[in-house]
Short mmCIF file of C-alpha atoms in Angstrom, two decimals:
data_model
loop_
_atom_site.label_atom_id
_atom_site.label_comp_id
_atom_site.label_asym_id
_atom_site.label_seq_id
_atom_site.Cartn_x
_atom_site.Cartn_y
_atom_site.Cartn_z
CA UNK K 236 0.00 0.00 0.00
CA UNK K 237 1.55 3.28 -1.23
CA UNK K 238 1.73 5.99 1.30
CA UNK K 239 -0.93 8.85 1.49
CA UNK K 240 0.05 12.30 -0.15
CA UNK K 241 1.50 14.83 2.06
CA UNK K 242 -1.51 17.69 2.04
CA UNK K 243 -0.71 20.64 0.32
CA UNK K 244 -1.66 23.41 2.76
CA UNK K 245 -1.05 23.21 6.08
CA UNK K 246 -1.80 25.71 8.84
CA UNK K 247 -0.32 24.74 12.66
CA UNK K 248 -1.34 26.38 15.73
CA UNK K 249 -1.94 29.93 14.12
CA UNK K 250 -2.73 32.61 16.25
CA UNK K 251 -3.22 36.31 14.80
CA UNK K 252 -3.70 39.41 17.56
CA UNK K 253 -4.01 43.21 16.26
CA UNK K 254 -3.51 46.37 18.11
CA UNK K 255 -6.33 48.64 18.55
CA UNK K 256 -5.75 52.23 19.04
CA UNK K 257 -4.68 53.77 22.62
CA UNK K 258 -7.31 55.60 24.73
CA UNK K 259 -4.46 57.64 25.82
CA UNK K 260 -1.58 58.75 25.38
CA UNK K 261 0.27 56.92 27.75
CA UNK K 262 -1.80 53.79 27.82
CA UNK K 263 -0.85 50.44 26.50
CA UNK K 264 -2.20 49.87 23.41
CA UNK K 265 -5.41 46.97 23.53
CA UNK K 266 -5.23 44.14 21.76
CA UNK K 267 -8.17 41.79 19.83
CA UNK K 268 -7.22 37.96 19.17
CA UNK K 269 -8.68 37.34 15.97
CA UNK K 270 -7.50 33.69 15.33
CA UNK K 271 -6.33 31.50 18.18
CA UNK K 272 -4.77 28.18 17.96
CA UNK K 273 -5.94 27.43 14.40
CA UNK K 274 -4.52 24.36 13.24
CA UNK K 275 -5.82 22.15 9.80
CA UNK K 276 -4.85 20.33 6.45
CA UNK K 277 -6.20 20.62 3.06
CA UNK K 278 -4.94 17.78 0.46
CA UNK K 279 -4.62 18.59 -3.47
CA UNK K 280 -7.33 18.71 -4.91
CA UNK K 281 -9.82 19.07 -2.77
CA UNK K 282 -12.47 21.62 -0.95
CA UNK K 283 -12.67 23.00 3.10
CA UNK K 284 -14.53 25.41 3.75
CA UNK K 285 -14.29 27.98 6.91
CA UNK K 286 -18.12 29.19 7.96
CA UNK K 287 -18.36 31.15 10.97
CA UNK K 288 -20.37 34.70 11.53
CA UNK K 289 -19.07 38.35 10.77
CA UNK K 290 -16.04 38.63 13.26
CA UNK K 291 -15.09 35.38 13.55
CA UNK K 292 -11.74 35.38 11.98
CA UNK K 293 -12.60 33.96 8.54
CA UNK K 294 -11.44 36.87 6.36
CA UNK K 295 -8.17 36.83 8.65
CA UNK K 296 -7.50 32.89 8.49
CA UNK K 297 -7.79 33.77 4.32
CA UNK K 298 -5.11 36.88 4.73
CA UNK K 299 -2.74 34.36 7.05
CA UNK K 300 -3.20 31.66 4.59
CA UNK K 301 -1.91 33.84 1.25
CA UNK K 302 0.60 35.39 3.26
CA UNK K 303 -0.86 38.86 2.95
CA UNK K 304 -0.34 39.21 6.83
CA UNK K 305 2.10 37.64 9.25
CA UNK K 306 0.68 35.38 12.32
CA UNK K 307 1.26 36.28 15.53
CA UNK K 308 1.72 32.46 16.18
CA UNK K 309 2.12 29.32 14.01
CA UNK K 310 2.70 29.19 10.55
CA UNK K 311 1.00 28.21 7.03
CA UNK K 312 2.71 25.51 4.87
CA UNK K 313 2.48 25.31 1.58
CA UNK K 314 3.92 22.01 -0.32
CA UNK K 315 6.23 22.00 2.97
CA UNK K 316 7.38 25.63 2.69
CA UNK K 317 6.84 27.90 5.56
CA UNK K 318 5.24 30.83 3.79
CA UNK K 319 5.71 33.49 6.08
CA UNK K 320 9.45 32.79 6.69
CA UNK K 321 10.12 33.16 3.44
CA UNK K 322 12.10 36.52 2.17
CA UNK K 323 10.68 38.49 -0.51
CA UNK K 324 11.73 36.81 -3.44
CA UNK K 325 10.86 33.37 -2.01
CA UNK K 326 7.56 34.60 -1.35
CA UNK K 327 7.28 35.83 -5.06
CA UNK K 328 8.49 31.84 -6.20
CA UNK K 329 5.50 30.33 -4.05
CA UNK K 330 2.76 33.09 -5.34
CA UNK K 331 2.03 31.23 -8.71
CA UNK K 332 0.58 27.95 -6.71
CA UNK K 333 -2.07 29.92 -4.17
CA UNK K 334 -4.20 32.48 -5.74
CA UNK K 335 -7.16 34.24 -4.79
CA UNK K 336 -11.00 35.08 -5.40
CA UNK K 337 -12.12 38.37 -3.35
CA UNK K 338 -15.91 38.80 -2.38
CA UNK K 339 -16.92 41.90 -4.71
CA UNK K 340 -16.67 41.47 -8.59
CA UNK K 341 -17.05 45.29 -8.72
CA UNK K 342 -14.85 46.32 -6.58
CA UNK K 343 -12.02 43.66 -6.99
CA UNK K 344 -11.79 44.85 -10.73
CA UNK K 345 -9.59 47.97 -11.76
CA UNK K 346 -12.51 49.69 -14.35
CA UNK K 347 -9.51 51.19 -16.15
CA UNK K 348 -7.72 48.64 -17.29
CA UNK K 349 -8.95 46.32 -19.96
CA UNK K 350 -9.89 42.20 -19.89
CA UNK K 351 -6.40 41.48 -21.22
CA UNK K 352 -4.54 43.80 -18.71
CA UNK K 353 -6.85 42.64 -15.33
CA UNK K 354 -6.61 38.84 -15.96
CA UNK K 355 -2.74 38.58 -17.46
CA UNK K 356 -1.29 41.07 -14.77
CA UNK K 357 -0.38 38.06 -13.02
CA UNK K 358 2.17 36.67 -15.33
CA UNK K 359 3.64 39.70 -15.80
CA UNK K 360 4.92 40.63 -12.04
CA UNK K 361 5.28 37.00 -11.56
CA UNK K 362 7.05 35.59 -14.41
CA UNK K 363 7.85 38.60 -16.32
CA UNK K 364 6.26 37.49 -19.70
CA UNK K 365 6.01 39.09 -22.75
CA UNK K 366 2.75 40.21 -24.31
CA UNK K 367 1.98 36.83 -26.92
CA UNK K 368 2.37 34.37 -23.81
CA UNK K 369 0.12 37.01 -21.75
CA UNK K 370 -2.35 36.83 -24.48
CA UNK K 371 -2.65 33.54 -25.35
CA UNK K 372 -2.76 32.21 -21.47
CA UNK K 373 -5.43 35.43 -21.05
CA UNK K 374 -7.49 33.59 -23.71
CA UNK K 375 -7.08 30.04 -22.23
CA UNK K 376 -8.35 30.92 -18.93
CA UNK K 377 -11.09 33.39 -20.52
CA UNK K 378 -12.45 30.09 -22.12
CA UNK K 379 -12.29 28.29 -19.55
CA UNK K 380 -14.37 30.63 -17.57
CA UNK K 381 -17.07 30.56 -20.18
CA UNK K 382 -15.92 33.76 -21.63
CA UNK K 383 -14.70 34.71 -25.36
CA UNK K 384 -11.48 35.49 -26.25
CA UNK K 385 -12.74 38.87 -27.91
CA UNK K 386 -14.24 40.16 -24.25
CA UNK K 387 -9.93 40.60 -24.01
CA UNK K 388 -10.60 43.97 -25.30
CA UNK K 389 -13.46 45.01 -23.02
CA UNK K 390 -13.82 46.37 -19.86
CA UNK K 391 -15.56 45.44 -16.27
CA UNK K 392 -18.54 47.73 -16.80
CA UNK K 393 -19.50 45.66 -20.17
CA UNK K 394 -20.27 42.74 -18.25
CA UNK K 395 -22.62 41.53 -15.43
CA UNK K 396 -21.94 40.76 -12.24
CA UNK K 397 -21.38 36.90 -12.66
CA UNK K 398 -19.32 37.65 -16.01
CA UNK K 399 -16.68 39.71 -14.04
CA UNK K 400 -16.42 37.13 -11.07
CA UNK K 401 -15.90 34.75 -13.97
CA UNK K 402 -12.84 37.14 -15.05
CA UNK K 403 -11.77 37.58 -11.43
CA UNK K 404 -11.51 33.13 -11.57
CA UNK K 405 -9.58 33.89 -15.07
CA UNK K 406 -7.45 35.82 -13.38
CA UNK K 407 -6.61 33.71 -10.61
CA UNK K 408 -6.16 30.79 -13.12
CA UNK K 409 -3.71 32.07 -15.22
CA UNK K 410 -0.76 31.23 -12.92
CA UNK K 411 -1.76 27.49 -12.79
CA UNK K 412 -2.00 27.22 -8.84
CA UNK K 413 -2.32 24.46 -6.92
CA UNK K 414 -4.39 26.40 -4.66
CA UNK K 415 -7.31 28.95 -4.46
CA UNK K 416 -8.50 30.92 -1.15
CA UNK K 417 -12.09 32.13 -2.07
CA UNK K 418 -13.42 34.49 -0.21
CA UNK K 419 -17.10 34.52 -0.05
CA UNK K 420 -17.05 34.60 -3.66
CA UNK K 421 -20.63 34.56 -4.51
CA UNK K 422 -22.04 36.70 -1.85
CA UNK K 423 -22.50 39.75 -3.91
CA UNK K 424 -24.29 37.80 -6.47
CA UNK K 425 -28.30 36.49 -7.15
CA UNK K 426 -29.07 33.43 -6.02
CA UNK K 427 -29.38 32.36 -9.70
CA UNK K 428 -25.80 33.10 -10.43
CA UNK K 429 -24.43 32.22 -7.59
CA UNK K 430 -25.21 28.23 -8.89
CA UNK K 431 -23.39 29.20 -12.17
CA UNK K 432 -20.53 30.45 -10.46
CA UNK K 433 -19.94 27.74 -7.88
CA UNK K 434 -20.73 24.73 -11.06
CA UNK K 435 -18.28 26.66 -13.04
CA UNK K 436 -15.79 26.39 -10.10
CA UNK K 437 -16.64 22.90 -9.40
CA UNK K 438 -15.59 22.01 -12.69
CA UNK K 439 -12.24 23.94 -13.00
CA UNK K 440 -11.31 21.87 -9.98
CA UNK K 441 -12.37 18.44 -11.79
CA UNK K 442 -10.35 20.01 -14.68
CA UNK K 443 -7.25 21.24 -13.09
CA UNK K 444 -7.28 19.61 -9.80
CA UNK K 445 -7.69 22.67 -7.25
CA UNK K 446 -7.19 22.65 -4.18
CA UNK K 447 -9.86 25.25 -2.23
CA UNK K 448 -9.98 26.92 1.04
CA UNK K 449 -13.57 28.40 0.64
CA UNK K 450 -14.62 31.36 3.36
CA UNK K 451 -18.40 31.68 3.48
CA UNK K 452 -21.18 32.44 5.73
CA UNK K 453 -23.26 31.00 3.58
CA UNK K 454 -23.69 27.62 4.94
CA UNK K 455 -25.69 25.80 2.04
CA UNK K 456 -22.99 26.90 -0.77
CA UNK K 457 -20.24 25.62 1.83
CA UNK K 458 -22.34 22.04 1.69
CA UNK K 459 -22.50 22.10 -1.90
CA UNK K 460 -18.87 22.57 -2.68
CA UNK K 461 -16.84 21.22 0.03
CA UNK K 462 -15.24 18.19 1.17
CA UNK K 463 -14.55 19.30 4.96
CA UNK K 464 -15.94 21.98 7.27
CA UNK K 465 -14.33 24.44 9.96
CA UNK K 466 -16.69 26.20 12.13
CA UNK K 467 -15.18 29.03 14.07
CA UNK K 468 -16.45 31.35 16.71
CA UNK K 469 -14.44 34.20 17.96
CA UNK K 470 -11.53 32.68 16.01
CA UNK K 471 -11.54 29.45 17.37
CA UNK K 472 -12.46 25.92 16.08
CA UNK K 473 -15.07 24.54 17.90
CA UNK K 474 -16.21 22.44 15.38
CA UNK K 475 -14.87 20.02 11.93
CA UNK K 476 -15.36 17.45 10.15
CA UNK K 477 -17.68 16.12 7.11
CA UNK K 478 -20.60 18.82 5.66
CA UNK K 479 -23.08 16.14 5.61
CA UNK K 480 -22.54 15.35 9.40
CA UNK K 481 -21.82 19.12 10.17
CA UNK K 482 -25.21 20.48 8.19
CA UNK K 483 -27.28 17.74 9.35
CA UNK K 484 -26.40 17.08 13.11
CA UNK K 485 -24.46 19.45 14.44
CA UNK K 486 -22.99 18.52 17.67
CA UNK K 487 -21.81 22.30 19.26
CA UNK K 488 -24.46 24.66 20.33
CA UNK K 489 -22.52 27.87 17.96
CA UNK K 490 -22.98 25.40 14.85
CA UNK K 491 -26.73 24.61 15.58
CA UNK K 492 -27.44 28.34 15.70
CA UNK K 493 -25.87 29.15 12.51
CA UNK K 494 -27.85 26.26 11.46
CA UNK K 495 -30.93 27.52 12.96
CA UNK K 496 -30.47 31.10 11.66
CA UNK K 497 -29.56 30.31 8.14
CA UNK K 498 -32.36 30.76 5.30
CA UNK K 499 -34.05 28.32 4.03
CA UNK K 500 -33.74 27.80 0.18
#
């Protein structure tokens, strides 16, 4: 019997505090702990998803796990690597495998710069290519996405809300990760589109064998599309394991009353 794969994130014991501001001047400065003693695994190719309310540490367990912010405790793995003690230019060597999907499709797209510019920026701060290879990858993922290769030349406000998440995905598939951090990525969107948007994503991981860490609050799209569920509260984990046994009997009382709060569809 060959040995199991080693997973392909892993986060160990992270803790993240932040400073609030001083009520005076000679005060210590308060602290909030926004993550405490967060540890998990997520193998190749497949789906957890973090649920927890507003202020629970989701967004910040997402910022830890692409290295946008340092932990005050633990560290993030990535293939083995220790993300955050890498220097600058190891950091830049790791950023093609872990990408990521931000909440707003408005917001998270520059209105000023074209298709072609938004979605290939990528390989041009981190490989440096030259404008055919940008163009013909930009097309590949644009296709992928459901999109034509002549929307290249367009920009966000031609397109509908579930088009330009669709070129936000494009954009964090042109690097070929391993790994995507999605966060809430179909909040902002109808009900409708939201199914398009997570089938489409389903099937880019069949097709390219993503791995996701998906942050929702949204507890039925988290059941759809995940493999494993982390529940926390006040940035701890106080409960994991599979959605179906999560969703349907829910064994900590902060779990049943997301359960019992969450709308019916």
């Amino acid at each position: 019997m060959s040995a199991a794969a080693p997973p392909l994130l892993v986060a160990e014991h992270l803790g993240k505090r932040y400073r609030l501001p001083r009520h005076h001047l000679f005060a210590a400065p308060p602290e909030v702990q926004a993550l405490h003693d967060v540890t998990f695994t997520l193998q190749a190719g497949r789906s957890l998803g973090i649920v927890g309310e507003s202020g629970s540490g989701k967004s910040t367990l997402a910022r830890l796990a692409m290295a946008l912010e340092p932990p005050s405790a633990g560290r993030v793995l990535l293939d083995g690597v220790d993300l955050h003690a890498l220097d600058r230019a190891g950091l830049r060597a790791q950023r093609s495998k872990l990408q990521m999907v931000f909440q707003d499709p408005y917001g998270s797209l520059d209105p000023r710069r074209t298709v072609l510019q938004t979605v290939s920026e990528p390989l041009a701060v981190l490989h440096g290519a030259g404008v055919p290879e940008r163009r013909e990858r930009a097309a590949e993922v644009l296709g992928a996405v459901g999109l034509r290769p002549t929307d290249l030349a367009k920009y966000p406000h031609e397109f509908s809300g579930g088009q330009r998440q669709r070129i936000a995905i494009a954009r964090a598939l042109i690097t070929r990760p391993r790994l995507i951090v999605a966060d809430e990525p179909v909040s902002a969107l109808d009900v409708s589109v939201q199914a398009q948007v997570l089938n489409l994503m389903q099937d880019l991981q069949d097709r390219y064998g993503l791995a996701y860490l998906f942050i929702s609050h949204d507890l039925a799209v988290v059941d759809l599309v995940c493999d494993e569920v982390i529940v926390l509260e006040q940035g701890q984990v106080v409960e994991r394991g599979d959605p179906d046994r999560i969703f349907r009997a829910p064994e900590h009382p902060y779990t049943q009353r997301l359960l019992a709060a969450a709308p019916q569809r």
